[in-house]
Structures are given as structure tokens and as C-alpha cells.
CSV table of C-alpha atoms in Angstrom, one decimal:
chain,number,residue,atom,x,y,z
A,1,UNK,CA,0.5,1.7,-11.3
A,2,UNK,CA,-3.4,0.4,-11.3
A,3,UNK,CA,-5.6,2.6,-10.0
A,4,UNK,CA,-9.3,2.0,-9.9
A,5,UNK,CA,-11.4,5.6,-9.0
A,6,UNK,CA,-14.8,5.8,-8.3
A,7,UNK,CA,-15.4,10.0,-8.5
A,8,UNK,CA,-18.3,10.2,-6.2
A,9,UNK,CA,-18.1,9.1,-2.4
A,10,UNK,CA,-22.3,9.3,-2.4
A,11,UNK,CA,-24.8,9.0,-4.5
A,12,UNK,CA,-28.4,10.1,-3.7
A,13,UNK,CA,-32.0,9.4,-5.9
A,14,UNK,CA,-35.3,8.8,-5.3
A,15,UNK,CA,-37.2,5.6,-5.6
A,16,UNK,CA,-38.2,4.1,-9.4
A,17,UNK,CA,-35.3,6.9,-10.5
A,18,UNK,CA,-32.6,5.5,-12.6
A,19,UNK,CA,-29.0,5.0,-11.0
A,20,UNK,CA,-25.6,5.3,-12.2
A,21,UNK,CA,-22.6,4.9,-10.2
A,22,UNK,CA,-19.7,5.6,-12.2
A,23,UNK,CA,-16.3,3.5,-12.0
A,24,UNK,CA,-12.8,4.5,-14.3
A,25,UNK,CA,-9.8,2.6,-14.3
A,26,UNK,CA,-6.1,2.8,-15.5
A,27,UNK,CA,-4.8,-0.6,-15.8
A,28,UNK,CA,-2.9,-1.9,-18.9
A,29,UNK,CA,-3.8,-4.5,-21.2
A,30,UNK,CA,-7.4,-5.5,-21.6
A,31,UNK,CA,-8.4,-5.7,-17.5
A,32,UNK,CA,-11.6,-7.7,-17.2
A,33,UNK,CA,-14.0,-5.3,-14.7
A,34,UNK,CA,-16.4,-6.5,-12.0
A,35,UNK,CA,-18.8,-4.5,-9.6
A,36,UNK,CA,-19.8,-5.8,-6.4
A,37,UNK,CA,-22.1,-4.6,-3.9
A,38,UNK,CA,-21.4,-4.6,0.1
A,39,UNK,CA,-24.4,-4.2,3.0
A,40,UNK,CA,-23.1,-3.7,6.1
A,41,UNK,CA,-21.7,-6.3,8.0
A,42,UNK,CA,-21.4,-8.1,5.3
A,43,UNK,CA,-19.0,-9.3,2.9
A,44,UNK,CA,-19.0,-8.0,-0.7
A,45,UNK,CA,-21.5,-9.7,-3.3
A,46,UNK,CA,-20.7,-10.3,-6.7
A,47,UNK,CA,-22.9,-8.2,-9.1
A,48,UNK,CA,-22.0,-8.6,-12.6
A,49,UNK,CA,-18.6,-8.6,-14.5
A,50,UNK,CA,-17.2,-7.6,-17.8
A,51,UNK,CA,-15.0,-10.2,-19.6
A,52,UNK,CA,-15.7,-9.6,-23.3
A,53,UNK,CA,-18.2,-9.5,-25.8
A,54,UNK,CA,-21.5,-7.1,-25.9
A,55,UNK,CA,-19.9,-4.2,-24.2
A,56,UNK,CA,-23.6,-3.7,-21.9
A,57,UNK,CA,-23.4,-6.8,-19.0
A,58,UNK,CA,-26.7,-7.4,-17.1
A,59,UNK,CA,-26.4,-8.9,-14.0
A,60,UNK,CA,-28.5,-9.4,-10.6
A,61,UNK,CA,-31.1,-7.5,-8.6
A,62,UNK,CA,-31.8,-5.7,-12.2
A,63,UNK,CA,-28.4,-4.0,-12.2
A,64,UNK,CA,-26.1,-3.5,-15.5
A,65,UNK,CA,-23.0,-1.8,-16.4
A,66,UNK,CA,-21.6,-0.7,-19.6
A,67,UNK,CA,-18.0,-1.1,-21.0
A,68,UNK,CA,-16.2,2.4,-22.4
A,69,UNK,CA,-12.9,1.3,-24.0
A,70,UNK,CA,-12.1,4.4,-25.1
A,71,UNK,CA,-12.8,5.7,-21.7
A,72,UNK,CA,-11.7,3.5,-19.2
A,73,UNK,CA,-15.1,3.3,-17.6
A,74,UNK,CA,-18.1,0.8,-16.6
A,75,UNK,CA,-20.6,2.5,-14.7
A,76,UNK,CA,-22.8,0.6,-12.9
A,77,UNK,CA,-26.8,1.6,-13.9
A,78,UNK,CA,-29.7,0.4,-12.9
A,79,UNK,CA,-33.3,1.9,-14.5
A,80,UNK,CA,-35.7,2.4,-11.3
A,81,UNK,CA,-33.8,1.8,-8.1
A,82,UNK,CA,-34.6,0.6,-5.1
A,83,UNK,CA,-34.6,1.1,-1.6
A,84,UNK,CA,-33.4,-2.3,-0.6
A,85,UNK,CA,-30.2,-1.0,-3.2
A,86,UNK,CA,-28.8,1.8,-0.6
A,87,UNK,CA,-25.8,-0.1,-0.1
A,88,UNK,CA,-21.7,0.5,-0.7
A,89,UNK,CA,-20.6,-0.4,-4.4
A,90,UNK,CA,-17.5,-1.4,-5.3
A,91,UNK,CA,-16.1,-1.2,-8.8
A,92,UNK,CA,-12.5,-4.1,-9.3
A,93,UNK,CA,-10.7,-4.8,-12.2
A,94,UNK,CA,-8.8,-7.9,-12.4
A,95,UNK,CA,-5.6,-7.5,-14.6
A,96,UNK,CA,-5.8,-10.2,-17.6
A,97,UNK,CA,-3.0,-12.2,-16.6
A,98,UNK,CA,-3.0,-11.3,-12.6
A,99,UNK,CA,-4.5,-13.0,-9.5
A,100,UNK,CA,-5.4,-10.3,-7.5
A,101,UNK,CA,-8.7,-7.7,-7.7
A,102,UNK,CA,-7.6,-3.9,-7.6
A,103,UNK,CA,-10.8,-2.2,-5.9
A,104,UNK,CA,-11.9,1.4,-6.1
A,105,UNK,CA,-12.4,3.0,-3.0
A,106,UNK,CA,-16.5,2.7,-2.9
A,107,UNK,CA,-19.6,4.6,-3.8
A,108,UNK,CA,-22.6,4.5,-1.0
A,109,UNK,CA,-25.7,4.6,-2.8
A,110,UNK,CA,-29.0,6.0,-0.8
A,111,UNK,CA,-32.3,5.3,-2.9
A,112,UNK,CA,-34.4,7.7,-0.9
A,113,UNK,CA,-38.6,6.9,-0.5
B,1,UNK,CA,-24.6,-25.0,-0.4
B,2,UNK,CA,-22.7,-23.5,2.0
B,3,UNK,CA,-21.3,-20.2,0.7
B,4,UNK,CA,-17.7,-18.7,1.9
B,5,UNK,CA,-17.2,-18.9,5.7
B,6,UNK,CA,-15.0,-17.1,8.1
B,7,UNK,CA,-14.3,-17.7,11.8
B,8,UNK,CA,-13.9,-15.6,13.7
B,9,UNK,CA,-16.4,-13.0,13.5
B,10,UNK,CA,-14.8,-10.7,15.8
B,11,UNK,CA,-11.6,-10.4,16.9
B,12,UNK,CA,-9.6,-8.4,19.7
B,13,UNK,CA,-6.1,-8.2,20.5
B,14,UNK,CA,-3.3,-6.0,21.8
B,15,UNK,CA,-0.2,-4.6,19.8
B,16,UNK,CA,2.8,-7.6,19.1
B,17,UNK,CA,0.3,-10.4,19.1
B,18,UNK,CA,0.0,-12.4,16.5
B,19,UNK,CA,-3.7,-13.9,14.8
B,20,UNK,CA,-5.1,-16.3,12.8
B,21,UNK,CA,-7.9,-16.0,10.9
B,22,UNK,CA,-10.0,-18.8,9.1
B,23,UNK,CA,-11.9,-19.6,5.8
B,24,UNK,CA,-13.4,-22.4,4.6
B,25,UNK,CA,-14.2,-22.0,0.4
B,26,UNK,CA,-17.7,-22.0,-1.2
B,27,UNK,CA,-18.2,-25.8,-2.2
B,28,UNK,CA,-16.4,-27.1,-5.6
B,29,UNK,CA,-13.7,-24.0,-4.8
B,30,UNK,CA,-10.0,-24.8,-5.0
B,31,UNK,CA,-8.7,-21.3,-5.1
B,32,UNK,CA,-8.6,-18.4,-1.3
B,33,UNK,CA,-8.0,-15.0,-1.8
B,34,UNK,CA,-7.4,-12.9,1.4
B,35,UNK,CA,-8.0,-8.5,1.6
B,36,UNK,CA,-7.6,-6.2,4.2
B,37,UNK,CA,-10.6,-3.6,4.0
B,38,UNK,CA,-9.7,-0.4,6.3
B,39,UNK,CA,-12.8,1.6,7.3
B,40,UNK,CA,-13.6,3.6,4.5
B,41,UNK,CA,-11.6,1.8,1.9
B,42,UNK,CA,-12.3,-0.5,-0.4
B,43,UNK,CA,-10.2,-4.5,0.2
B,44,UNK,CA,-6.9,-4.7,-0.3
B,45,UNK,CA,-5.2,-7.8,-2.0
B,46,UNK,CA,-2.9,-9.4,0.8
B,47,UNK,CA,-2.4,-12.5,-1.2
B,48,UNK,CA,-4.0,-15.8,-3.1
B,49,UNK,CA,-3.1,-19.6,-2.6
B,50,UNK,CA,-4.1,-22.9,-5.2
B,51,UNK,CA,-2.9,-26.0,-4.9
B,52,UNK,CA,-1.6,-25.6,-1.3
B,53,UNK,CA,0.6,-22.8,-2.4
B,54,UNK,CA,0.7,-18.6,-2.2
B,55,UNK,CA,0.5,-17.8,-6.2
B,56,UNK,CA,0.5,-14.4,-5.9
B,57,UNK,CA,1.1,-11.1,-3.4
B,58,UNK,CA,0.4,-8.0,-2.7
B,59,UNK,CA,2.1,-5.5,-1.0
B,60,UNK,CA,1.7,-6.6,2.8
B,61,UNK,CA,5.0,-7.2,4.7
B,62,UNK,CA,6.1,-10.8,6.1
B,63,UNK,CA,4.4,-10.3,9.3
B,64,UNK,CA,1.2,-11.8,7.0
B,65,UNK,CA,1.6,-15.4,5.9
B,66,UNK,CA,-0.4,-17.9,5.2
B,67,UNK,CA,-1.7,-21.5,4.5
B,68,UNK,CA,-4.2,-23.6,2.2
B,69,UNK,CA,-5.1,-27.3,3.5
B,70,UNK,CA,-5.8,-30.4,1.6
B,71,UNK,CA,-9.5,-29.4,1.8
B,72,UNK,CA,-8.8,-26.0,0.7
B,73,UNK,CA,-9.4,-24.2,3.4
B,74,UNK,CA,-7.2,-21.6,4.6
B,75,UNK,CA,-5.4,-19.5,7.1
B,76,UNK,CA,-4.0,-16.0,7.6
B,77,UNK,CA,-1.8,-14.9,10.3
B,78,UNK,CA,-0.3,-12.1,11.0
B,79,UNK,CA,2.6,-11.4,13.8
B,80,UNK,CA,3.7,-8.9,15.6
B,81,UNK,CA,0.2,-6.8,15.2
B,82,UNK,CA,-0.1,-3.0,14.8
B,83,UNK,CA,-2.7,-0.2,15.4
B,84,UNK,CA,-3.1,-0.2,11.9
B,85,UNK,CA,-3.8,-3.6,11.4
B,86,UNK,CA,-7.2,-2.7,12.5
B,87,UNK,CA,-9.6,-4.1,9.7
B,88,UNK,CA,-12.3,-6.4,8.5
B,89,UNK,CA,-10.4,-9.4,6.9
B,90,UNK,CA,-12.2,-10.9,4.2
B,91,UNK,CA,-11.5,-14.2,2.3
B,92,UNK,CA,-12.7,-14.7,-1.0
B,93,UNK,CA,-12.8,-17.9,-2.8
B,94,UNK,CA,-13.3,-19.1,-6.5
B,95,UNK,CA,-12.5,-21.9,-8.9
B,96,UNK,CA,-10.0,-22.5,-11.5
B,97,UNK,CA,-6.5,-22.5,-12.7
B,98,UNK,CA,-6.6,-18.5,-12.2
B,99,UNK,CA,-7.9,-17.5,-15.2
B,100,UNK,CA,-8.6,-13.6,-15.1
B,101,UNK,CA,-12.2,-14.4,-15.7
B,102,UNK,CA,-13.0,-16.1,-12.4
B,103,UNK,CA,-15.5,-15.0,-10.2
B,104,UNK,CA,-14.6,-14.5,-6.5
B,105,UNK,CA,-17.2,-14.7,-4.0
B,106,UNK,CA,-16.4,-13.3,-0.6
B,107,UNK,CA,-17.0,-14.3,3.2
B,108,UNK,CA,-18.9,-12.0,5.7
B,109,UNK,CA,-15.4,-11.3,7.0
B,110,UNK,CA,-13.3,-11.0,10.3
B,111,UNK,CA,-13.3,-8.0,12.2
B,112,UNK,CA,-9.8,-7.5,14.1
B,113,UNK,CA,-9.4,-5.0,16.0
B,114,UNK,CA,-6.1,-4.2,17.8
B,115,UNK,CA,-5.5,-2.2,20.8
């Protein structure tokens, strides 16, 4: 079955500290991997994605996220957070020949003053 | 440019009705996704329609169907509703023949609530 799990349901640090929200999966084949970002009452926004190449993707607001075959990971880093970034992340991976997004379960992020 | 829109934004109803929910695609997008997101959870794939047509399914039993228009917009219903049907219904739209690499880009989502 494809599972996406994101291990922590919060993550907590201080202003201009780096951030890493971590994100494994266990889908077969080579999944492409996409992390969006939800504020609430709002849909999800599209951060950055993974489809192959350079195995460190940069994407908006300064965030980036790094590829571990071996691992089945792309954690989701960013080096001097935010405020504005407390928000809920989602980690998806999209199966290479599928339609569909399998979502973790969601990491809320709090980027403490 | 318009991004993805949803109507409505709120939604109540009582158990055994039946809903639709609408989406209209980002401009230049041929391609609606629909999820179910419980409180708590991250979106759950209902199902994805191109060209008209459902291409693909999650697992969500018949009471959820839908429809794509000539303009690509598209519908969701769902029949005989349950409690647990409760949810923010999000659409999510994107371009392309359905190549794994597409981005989707979501809607600010219906909230249904059933009593």
C-alpha cells in the first residue's frame, strides 16, 4: 500500500532558526514528491516538488527540500524561518504512472518571535 | 488570472441529502482533481476527470460521482450524505495529458458539514 508519514504532528522554533519538517514515503517505483503548505481556511499551496535531477529542489518563500533515495525521505528545510511560515505542511507523492496525490497526514509548523 | 475556484464556500445539510459542489480550473487547465480533507487529516483523492471523463478513483463509494464540462469545470455530488461526510472538499486543477510531473494547484475549498 502507499503510505506517506510525516513523524512529527508539530514542530516548534524560533524566528531566523533553521526549519526542517521531515516527510518519508513507501511507494514503489520512482514516486515524484511535492510539499505543499496550507493556512487556514485556505486551500493547499504548491511549494516545490521533486521530479528528477539535483536531488536538493528550491522552491518559494525560501523553502527547499532534499531527496533521500536510499531513505525514502524529502524533508522540507528552510534556513531562517519565519513567522509568516507557522502554517500546516503537507508532504504528497504522486506515483509515476498514477493520477492521484497520496498525502501525509500534516506537520503544523509554529515559528515562534 | 483567476486561480482555482470553488462555490460554495460553506455548506450545510442533513443526513440522506445529496450535494453538489463546484470548481472552475485555474486558466489554460484541462485537468480537476477532487479530495476529501477530514479535520485533522491530510486530502484524500476521491477522483480526477480530462477530457470530460473520470480517469482515475480512489476509494470513495458510488454515492460520489462526478462531471467535467466543455469548459472544464466541474462537479462533485455525493447522495445519500453521512455524518462522516463532514469535510472541506477541495478541487485541484492542473494541465496535461496526466503526466506524473504535473503540478496541481488547489481551490480554497468547500466546507460541508452534515447534520
Amino acid at each position: 500500500a502507499q503510505s506517506v508519514a510525516q513523524p512529527e504532528d508539530q514542530v516548534n522554533v524560533a524566528e531566523g532558526n533553521p526549519l526542517t519538517v521531515k516527510c518519508t514515503y513507501s511507494v514503489s517505483g520512482n514516486p515524484y514528491l511535492f510539499w505543499y503548505v496550507q493556512y487556514p481556511n485556505r486551500g493547499l499551496q504548491f511549494l516545490l516538488k521533486y521530479i528528477t535531477g539535483d536531488n536538493l529542489v528550491k522552491g518559494s518563500y525560501g523553502f527547499e527540500a532534499e531527496f533521500n533515495k536510499s531513505q525514502t525521505s524529502f524533508h522540507l528545510k528552510k534556513p531562517s524561518a519565519l513567522v509568516s511560515d507557522s502554517a500546516l505542511y503537507f508532504c504528497a507523492v504522486r506515483p509515476r504512472y498514477g493520477q492521484n496525490f497520496v498525502f501525509g497526514p500534516g506537520t503544523r509548523l509554529s515559528v515562534l518571535p | 488570472d483567476a486561480g482555482v475556484t470553488q462555490s460554495p464556500t460553506h455548506l450545510i445539510k442533513t443526513r440522506g441529502q445529496q450535494v453538489t459542489l463546484r470548481c472552475s480550473p485555474k486558466s489554460g487547465h484541462d485537468t480537476v482533481s477532487w479530495y476529501q480533507q477530514a479535520l485533522g487529516q491530510g486530502p484524500q483523492f476521491i477522483f480526477q476527470y480530462y477530457e470530460e471523463e473520470e480517469r482515475q478513483r480512489g476509494n470513495f463509494p458510488d454515492r460520489f460521482s462526478g462531471h467535467q464540462f466543455p469548459n472544464y469545470s466541474s462537479e462533485l455530488n455525493v447522495n445519500a450524505l453521512l455524518l462522516g461526510d463532514s469535510a472541506l472538499y477541495l478541487c485541484a486543477s492542473s494541465f496535461g495529458s496526466g503526466g506524473g510531473t504535473d503540478t496541481q494547484y488547489f481551490g480554497p475549498g468547500t466546507r460541508l458539514t452534515v447534520l
